mmCIF file of C-alpha atoms in Angstrom:
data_model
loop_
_atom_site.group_PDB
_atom_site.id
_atom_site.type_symbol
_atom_site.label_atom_id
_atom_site.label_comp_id
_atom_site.label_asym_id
_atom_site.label_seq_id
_atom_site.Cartn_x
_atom_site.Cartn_y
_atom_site.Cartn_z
ATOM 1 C CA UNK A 1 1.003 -21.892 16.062
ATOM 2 C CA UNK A 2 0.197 -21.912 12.806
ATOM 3 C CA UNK A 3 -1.797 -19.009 11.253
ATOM 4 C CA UNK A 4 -4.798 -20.804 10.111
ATOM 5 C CA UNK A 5 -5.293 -21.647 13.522
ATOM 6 C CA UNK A 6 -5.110 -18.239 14.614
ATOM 7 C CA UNK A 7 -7.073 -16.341 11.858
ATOM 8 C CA UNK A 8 -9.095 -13.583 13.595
ATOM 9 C CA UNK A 9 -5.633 -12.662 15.059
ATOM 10 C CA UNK A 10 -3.085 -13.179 12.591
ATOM 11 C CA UNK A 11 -4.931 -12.410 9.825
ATOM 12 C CA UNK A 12 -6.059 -8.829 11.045
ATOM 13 C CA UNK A 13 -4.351 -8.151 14.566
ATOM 14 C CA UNK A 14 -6.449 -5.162 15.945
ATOM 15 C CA UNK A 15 -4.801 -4.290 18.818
ATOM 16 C CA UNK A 16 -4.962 -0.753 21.022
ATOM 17 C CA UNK A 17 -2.035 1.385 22.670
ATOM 18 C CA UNK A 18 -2.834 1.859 26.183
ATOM 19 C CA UNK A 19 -1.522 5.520 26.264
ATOM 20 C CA UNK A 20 -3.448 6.575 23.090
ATOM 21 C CA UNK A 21 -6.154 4.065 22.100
ATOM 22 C CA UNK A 22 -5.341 4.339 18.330
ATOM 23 C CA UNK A 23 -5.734 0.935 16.281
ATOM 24 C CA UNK A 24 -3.114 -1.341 15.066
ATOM 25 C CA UNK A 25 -3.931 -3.615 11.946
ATOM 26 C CA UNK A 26 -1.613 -6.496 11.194
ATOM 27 C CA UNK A 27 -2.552 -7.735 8.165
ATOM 28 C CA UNK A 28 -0.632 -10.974 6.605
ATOM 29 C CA UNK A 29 -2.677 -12.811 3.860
ATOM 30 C CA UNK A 30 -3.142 -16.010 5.889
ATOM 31 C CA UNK A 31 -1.964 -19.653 5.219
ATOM 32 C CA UNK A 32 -4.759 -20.720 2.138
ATOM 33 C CA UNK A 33 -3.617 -20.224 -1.595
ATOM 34 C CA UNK A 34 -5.859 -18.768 -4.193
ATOM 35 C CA UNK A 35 -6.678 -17.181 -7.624
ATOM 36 C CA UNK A 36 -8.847 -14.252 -8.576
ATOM 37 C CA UNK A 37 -8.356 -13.611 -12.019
ATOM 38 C CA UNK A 38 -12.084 -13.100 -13.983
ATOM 39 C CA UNK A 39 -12.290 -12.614 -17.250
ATOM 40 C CA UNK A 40 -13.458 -9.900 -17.961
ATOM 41 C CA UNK A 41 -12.240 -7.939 -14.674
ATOM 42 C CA UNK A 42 -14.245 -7.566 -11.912
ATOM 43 C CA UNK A 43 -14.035 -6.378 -8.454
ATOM 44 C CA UNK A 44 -14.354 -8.288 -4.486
ATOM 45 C CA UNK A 45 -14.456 -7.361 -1.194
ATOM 46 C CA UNK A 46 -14.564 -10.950 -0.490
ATOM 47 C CA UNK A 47 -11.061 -12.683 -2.131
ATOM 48 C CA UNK A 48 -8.686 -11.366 0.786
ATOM 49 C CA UNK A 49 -9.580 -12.026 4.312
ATOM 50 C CA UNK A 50 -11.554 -9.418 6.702
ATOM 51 C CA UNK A 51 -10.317 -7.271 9.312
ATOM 52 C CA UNK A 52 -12.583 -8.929 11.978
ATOM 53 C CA UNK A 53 -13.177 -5.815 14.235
ATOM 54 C CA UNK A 54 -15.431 -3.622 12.269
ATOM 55 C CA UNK A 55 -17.660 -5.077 9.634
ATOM 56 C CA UNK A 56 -17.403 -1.606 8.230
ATOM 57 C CA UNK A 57 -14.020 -2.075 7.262
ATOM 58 C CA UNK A 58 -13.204 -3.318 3.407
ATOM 59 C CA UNK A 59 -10.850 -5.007 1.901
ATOM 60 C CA UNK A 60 -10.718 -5.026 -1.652
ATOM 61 C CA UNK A 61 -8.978 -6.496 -5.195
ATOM 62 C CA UNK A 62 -9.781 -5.281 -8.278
ATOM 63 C CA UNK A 63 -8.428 -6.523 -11.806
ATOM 64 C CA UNK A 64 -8.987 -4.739 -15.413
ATOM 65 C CA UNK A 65 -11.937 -4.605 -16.915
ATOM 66 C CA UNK A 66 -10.398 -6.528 -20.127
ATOM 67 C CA UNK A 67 -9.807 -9.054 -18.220
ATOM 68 C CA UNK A 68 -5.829 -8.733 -17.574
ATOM 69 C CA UNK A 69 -4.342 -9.110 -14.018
ATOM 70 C CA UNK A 70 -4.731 -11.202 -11.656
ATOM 71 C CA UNK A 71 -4.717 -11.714 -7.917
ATOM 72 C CA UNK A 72 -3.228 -15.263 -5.710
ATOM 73 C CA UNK A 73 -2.134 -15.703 -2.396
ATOM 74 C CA UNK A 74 0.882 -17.957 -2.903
ATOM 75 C CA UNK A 75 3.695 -19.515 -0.456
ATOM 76 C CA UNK A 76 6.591 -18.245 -2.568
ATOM 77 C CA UNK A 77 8.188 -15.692 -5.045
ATOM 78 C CA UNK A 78 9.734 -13.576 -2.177
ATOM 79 C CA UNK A 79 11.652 -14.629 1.169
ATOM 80 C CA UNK A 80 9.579 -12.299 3.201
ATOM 81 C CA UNK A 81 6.369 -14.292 2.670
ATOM 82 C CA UNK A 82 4.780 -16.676 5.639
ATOM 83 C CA UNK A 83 2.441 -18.786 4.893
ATOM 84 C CA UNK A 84 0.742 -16.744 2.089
ATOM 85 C CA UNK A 85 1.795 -13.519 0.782
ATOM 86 C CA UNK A 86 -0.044 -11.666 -1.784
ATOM 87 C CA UNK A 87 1.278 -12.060 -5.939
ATOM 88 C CA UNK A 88 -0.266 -9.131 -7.525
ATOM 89 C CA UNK A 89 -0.012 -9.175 -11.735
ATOM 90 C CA UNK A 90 -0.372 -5.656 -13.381
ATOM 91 C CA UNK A 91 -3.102 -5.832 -15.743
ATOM 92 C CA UNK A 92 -3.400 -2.895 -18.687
ATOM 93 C CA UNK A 93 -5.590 -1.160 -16.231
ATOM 94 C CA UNK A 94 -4.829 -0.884 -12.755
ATOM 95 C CA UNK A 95 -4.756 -4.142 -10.601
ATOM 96 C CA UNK A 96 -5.644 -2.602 -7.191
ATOM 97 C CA UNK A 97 -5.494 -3.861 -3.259
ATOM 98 C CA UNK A 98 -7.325 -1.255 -1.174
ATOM 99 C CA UNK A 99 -8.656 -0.772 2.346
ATOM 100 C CA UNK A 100 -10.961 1.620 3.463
ATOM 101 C CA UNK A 101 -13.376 2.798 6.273
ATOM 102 C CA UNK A 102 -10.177 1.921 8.448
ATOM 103 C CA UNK A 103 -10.692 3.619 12.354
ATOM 104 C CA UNK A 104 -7.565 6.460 11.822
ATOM 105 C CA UNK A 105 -7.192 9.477 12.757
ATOM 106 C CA UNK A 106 -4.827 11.998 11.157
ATOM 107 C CA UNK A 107 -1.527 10.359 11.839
ATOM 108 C CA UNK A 108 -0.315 6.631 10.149
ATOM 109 C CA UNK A 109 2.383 4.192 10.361
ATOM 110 C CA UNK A 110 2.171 1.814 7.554
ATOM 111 C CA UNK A 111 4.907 -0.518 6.526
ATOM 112 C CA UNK A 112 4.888 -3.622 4.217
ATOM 113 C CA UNK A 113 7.261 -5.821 2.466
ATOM 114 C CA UNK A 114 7.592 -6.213 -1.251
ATOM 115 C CA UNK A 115 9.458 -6.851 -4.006
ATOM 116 C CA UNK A 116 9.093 -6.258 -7.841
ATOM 117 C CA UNK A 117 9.848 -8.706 -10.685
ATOM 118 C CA UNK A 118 12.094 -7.877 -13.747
ATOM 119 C CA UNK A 119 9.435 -6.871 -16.138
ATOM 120 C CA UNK A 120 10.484 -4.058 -18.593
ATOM 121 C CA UNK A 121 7.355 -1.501 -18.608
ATOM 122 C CA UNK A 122 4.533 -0.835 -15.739
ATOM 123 C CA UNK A 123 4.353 1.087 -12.780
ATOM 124 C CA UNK A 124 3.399 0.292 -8.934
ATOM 125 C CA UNK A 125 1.935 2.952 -6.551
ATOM 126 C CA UNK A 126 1.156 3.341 -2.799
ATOM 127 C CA UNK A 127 -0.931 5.836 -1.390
ATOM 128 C CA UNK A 128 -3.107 6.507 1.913
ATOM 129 C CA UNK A 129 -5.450 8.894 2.188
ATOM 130 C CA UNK A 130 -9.408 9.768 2.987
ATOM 131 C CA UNK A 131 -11.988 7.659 1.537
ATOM 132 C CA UNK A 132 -15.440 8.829 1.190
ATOM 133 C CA UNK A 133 -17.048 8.130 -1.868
ATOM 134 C CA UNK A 134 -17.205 5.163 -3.917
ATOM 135 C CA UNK A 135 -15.783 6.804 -6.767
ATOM 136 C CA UNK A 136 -12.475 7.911 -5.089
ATOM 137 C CA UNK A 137 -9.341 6.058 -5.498
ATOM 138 C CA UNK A 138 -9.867 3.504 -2.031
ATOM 139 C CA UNK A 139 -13.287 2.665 -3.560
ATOM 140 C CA UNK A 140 -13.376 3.036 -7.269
ATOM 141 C CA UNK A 141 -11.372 1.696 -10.476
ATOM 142 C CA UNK A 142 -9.192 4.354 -11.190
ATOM 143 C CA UNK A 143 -6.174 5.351 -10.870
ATOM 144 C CA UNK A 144 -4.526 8.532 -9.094
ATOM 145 C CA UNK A 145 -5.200 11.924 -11.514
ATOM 146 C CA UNK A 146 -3.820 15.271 -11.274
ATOM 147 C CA UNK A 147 -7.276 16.194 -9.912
ATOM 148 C CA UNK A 148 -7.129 13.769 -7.337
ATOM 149 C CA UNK A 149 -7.031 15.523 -3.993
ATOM 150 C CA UNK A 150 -7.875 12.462 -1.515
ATOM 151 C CA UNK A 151 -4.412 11.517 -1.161
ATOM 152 C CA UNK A 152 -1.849 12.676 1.430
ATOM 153 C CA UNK A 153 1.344 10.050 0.987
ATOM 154 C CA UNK A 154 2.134 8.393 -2.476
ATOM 155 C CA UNK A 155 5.140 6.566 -3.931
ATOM 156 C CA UNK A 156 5.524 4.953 -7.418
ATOM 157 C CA UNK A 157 7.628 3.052 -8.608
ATOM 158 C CA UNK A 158 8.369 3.175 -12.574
ATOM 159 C CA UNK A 159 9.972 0.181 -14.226
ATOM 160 C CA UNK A 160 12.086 0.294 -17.885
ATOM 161 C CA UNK A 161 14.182 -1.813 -19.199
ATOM 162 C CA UNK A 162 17.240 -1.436 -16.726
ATOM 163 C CA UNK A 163 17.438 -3.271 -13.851
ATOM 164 C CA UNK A 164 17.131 0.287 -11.353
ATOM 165 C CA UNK A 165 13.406 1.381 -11.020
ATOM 166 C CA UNK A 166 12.848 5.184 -11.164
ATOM 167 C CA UNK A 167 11.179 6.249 -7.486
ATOM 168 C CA UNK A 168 8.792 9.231 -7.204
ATOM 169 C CA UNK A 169 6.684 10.753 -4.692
ATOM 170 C CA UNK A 170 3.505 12.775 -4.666
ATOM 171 C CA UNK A 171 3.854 16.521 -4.234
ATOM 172 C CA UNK A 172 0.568 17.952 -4.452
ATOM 173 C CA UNK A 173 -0.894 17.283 -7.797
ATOM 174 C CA UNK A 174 2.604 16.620 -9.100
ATOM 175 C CA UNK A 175 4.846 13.246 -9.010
ATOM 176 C CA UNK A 176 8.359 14.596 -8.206
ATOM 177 C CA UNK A 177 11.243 12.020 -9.053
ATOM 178 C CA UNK A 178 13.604 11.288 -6.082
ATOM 179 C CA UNK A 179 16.916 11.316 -6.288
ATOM 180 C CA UNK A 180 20.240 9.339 -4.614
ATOM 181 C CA UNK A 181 17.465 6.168 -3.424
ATOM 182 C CA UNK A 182 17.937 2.897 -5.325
ATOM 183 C CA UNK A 183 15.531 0.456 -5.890
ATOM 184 C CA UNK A 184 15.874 -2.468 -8.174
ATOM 185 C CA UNK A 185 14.299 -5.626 -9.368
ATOM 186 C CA UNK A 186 13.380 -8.579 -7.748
ATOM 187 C CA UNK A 187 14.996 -7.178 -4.884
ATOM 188 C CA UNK A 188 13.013 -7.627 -1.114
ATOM 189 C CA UNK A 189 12.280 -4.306 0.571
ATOM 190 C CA UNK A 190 10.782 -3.471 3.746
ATOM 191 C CA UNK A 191 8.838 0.277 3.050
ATOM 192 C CA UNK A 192 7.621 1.851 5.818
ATOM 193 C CA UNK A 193 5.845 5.452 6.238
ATOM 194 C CA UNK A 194 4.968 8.011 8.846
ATOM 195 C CA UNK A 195 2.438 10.179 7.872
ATOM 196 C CA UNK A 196 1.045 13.369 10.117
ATOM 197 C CA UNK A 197 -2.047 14.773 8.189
ATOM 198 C CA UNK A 198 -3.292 15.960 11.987
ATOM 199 C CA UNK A 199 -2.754 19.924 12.732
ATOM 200 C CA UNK A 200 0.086 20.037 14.764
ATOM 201 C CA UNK A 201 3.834 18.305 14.694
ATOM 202 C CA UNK A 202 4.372 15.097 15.737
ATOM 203 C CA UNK A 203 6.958 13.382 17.169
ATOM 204 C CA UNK A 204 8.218 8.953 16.675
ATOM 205 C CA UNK A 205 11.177 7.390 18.322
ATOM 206 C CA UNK A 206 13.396 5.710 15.255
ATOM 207 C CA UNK A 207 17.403 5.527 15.127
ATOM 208 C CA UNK A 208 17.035 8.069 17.670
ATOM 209 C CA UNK A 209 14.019 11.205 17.728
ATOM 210 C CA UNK A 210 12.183 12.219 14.785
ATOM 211 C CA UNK A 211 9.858 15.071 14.168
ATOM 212 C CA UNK A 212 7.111 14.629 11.664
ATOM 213 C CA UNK A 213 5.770 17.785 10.643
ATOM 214 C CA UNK A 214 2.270 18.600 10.027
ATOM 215 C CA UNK A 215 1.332 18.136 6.330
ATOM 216 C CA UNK A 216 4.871 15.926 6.079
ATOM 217 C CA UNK A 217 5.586 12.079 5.894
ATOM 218 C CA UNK A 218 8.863 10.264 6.205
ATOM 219 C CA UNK A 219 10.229 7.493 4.124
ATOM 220 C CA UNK A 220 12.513 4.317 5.458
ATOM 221 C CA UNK A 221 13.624 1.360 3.234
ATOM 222 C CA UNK A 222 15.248 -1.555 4.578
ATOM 223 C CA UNK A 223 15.408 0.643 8.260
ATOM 224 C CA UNK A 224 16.995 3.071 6.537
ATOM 225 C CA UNK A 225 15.031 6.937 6.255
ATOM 226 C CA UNK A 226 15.125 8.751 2.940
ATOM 227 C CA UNK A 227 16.529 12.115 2.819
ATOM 228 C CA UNK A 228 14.244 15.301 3.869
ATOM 229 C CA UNK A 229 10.113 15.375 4.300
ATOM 230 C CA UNK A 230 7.947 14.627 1.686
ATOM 231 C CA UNK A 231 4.615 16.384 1.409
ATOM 232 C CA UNK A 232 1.028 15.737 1.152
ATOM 233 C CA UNK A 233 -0.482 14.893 -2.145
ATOM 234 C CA UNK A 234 -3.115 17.221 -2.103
ATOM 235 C CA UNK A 235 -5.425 15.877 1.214
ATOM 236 C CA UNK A 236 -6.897 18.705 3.363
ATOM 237 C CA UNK A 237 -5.273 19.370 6.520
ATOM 238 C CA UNK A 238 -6.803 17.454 9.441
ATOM 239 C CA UNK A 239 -8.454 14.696 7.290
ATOM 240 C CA UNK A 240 -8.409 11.088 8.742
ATOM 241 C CA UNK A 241 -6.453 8.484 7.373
ATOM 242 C CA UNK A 242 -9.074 6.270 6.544
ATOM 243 C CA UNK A 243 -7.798 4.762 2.960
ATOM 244 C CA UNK A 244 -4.615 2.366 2.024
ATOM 245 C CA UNK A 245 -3.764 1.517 -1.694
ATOM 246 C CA UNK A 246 -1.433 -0.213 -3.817
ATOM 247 C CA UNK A 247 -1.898 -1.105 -7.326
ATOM 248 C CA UNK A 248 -0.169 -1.926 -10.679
ATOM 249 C CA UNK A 249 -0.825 -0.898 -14.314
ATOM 250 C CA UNK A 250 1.024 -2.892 -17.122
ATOM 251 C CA UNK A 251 1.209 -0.883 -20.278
ATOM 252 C CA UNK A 252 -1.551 -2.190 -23.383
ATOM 253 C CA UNK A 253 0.480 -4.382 -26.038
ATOM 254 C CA UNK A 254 3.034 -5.466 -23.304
ATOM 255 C CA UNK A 255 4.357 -9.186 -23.518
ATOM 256 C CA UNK A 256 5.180 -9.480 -20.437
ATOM 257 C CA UNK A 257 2.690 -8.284 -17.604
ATOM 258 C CA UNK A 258 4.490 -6.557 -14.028
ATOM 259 C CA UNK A 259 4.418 -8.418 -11.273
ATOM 260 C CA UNK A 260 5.138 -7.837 -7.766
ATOM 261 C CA UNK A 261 4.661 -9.476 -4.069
ATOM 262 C CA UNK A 262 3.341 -8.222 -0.996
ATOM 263 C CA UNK A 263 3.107 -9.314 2.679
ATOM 264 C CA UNK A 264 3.141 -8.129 6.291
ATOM 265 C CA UNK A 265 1.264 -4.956 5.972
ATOM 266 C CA UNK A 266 0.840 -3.203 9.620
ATOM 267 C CA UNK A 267 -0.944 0.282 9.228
ATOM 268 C CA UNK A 268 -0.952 1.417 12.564
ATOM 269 C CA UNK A 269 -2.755 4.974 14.201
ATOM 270 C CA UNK A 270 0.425 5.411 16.353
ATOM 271 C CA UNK A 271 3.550 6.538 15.100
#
């Protein structure tokens, strides 16, 4: 069936665990293609399909204010896409893809695919987190800060000229490079992360049993989990997990803008 036909399902799946009621969004883009690209920069909560359940619930692009960056839901530029996958361009400020007001509770699974083009400067970032103001990073322009404390998981990924991209993760108000895991360039890669902001340990069943530790999240790329437990960005202890980011800056003066592609995002409330 195609997915056009099926858009209040495939488009944002809300499904519930019978043993735990917590909320599973599946969350693919659709079939349509499409361009948000304003000059100058603007925000929407209106481009991207909704996530039918809650009206409370936003999703949200946002391009730089000079006008750089762009948004389009596109049928190609990575095998993982179906039917439309999201092409996001890295304007000079950030190019961000948020949801917030998202049904969590202290514990996530989120996992996407993507893949990053070949340009020679930029950055890309994930993060989750608690939203609640329409200044912080789910809800505002900006980028993350030292001073940002609404995060509790975040990977970046720095590009350069070579074709390996440099791979850091959040440690409180600190980005801490990450050592003996390989990412490169126009390359497809399934990221998925368990995080456990809730007060106690936690445990998931993946290549075997897995403890999550409060305050901890866990890493796997391409099925495969990173080395040791990462820890929270800053976020209280106990805070929902009400936020999802990912967004791209492209240094000013830049020829070539970064680039990257997105699809099959599941952020699920069960681990």
């Amino acid at each position: 069936m195609k997915k056009l036909l099926a858009l209040t399902i495939a488009l944002s799946t809300f499904t519930f665990s019978a043993w735990s009621q917590a909320p599973v969004i599946n969350y693919d883009f659709g079939d349509k293609e499409a361009t948000f690209n304003p000059n100058p920069g603007a925000s929407s909560t209106s481009f991207l399909p909704k996530i039918v359940l809650s009206k409370a619930i936003k999703v949200r692009v946002r391009t730089a204010s000079d006008g750089t960056g762009a948004f389009d839901l596109v049928k190609s530029g990575a095998d993982f896409i179906k039917g439309a996958g999201l092409e996001i361009v890295a304007g000079t400020t950030t190019s961000k893809f948020s949801i917030y007001n998202l049904t969590l509770e202290g514990v996530a699974k989120t996992s996407f695919n993507l893949k990053i083009d070949a340009a020679t400067a930029g950055q890309w970032v994930f993060a989750n987190g608690n939203s609640d103001n329409s200044d912080d990073l789910f809800q505002g322009n900006g980028g993350i800060k030292e001073t940002s404390t609404e995060i509790f998981a975040g990977l970046r990924w720095n590009l350069s000229a070579a074709n390996e991209i440099n791979f850091y993760t959040r440690n409180g108000a600190k980005w801490t490079s990450v050592k003996g895991t390989s990412f490169s360039k126009n390359t497809d890669y399934l990221i998925e992360v368990y995080s456990n902001n809730s007060v106690e340990a936690k445990k998931y069943s993946k290549e075997g049993e897995q403890i999550l530790n409060t305050g901890t999240y866990h890493i796997w790329v391409n099925g495969k989990r990173l080395a040791g437990e990462f820890t929270s960005g800053g976020l209280e202890s106990g805070k929902t997990l009400n936020g999802f980011v990912f967004y791209g800056v492209t240094p000013k003066g830049n020829e070539t803008m970064a680039k990257a592609w997105m699809d099959n995002l599941e952020i699920n409330g069960n681990l």
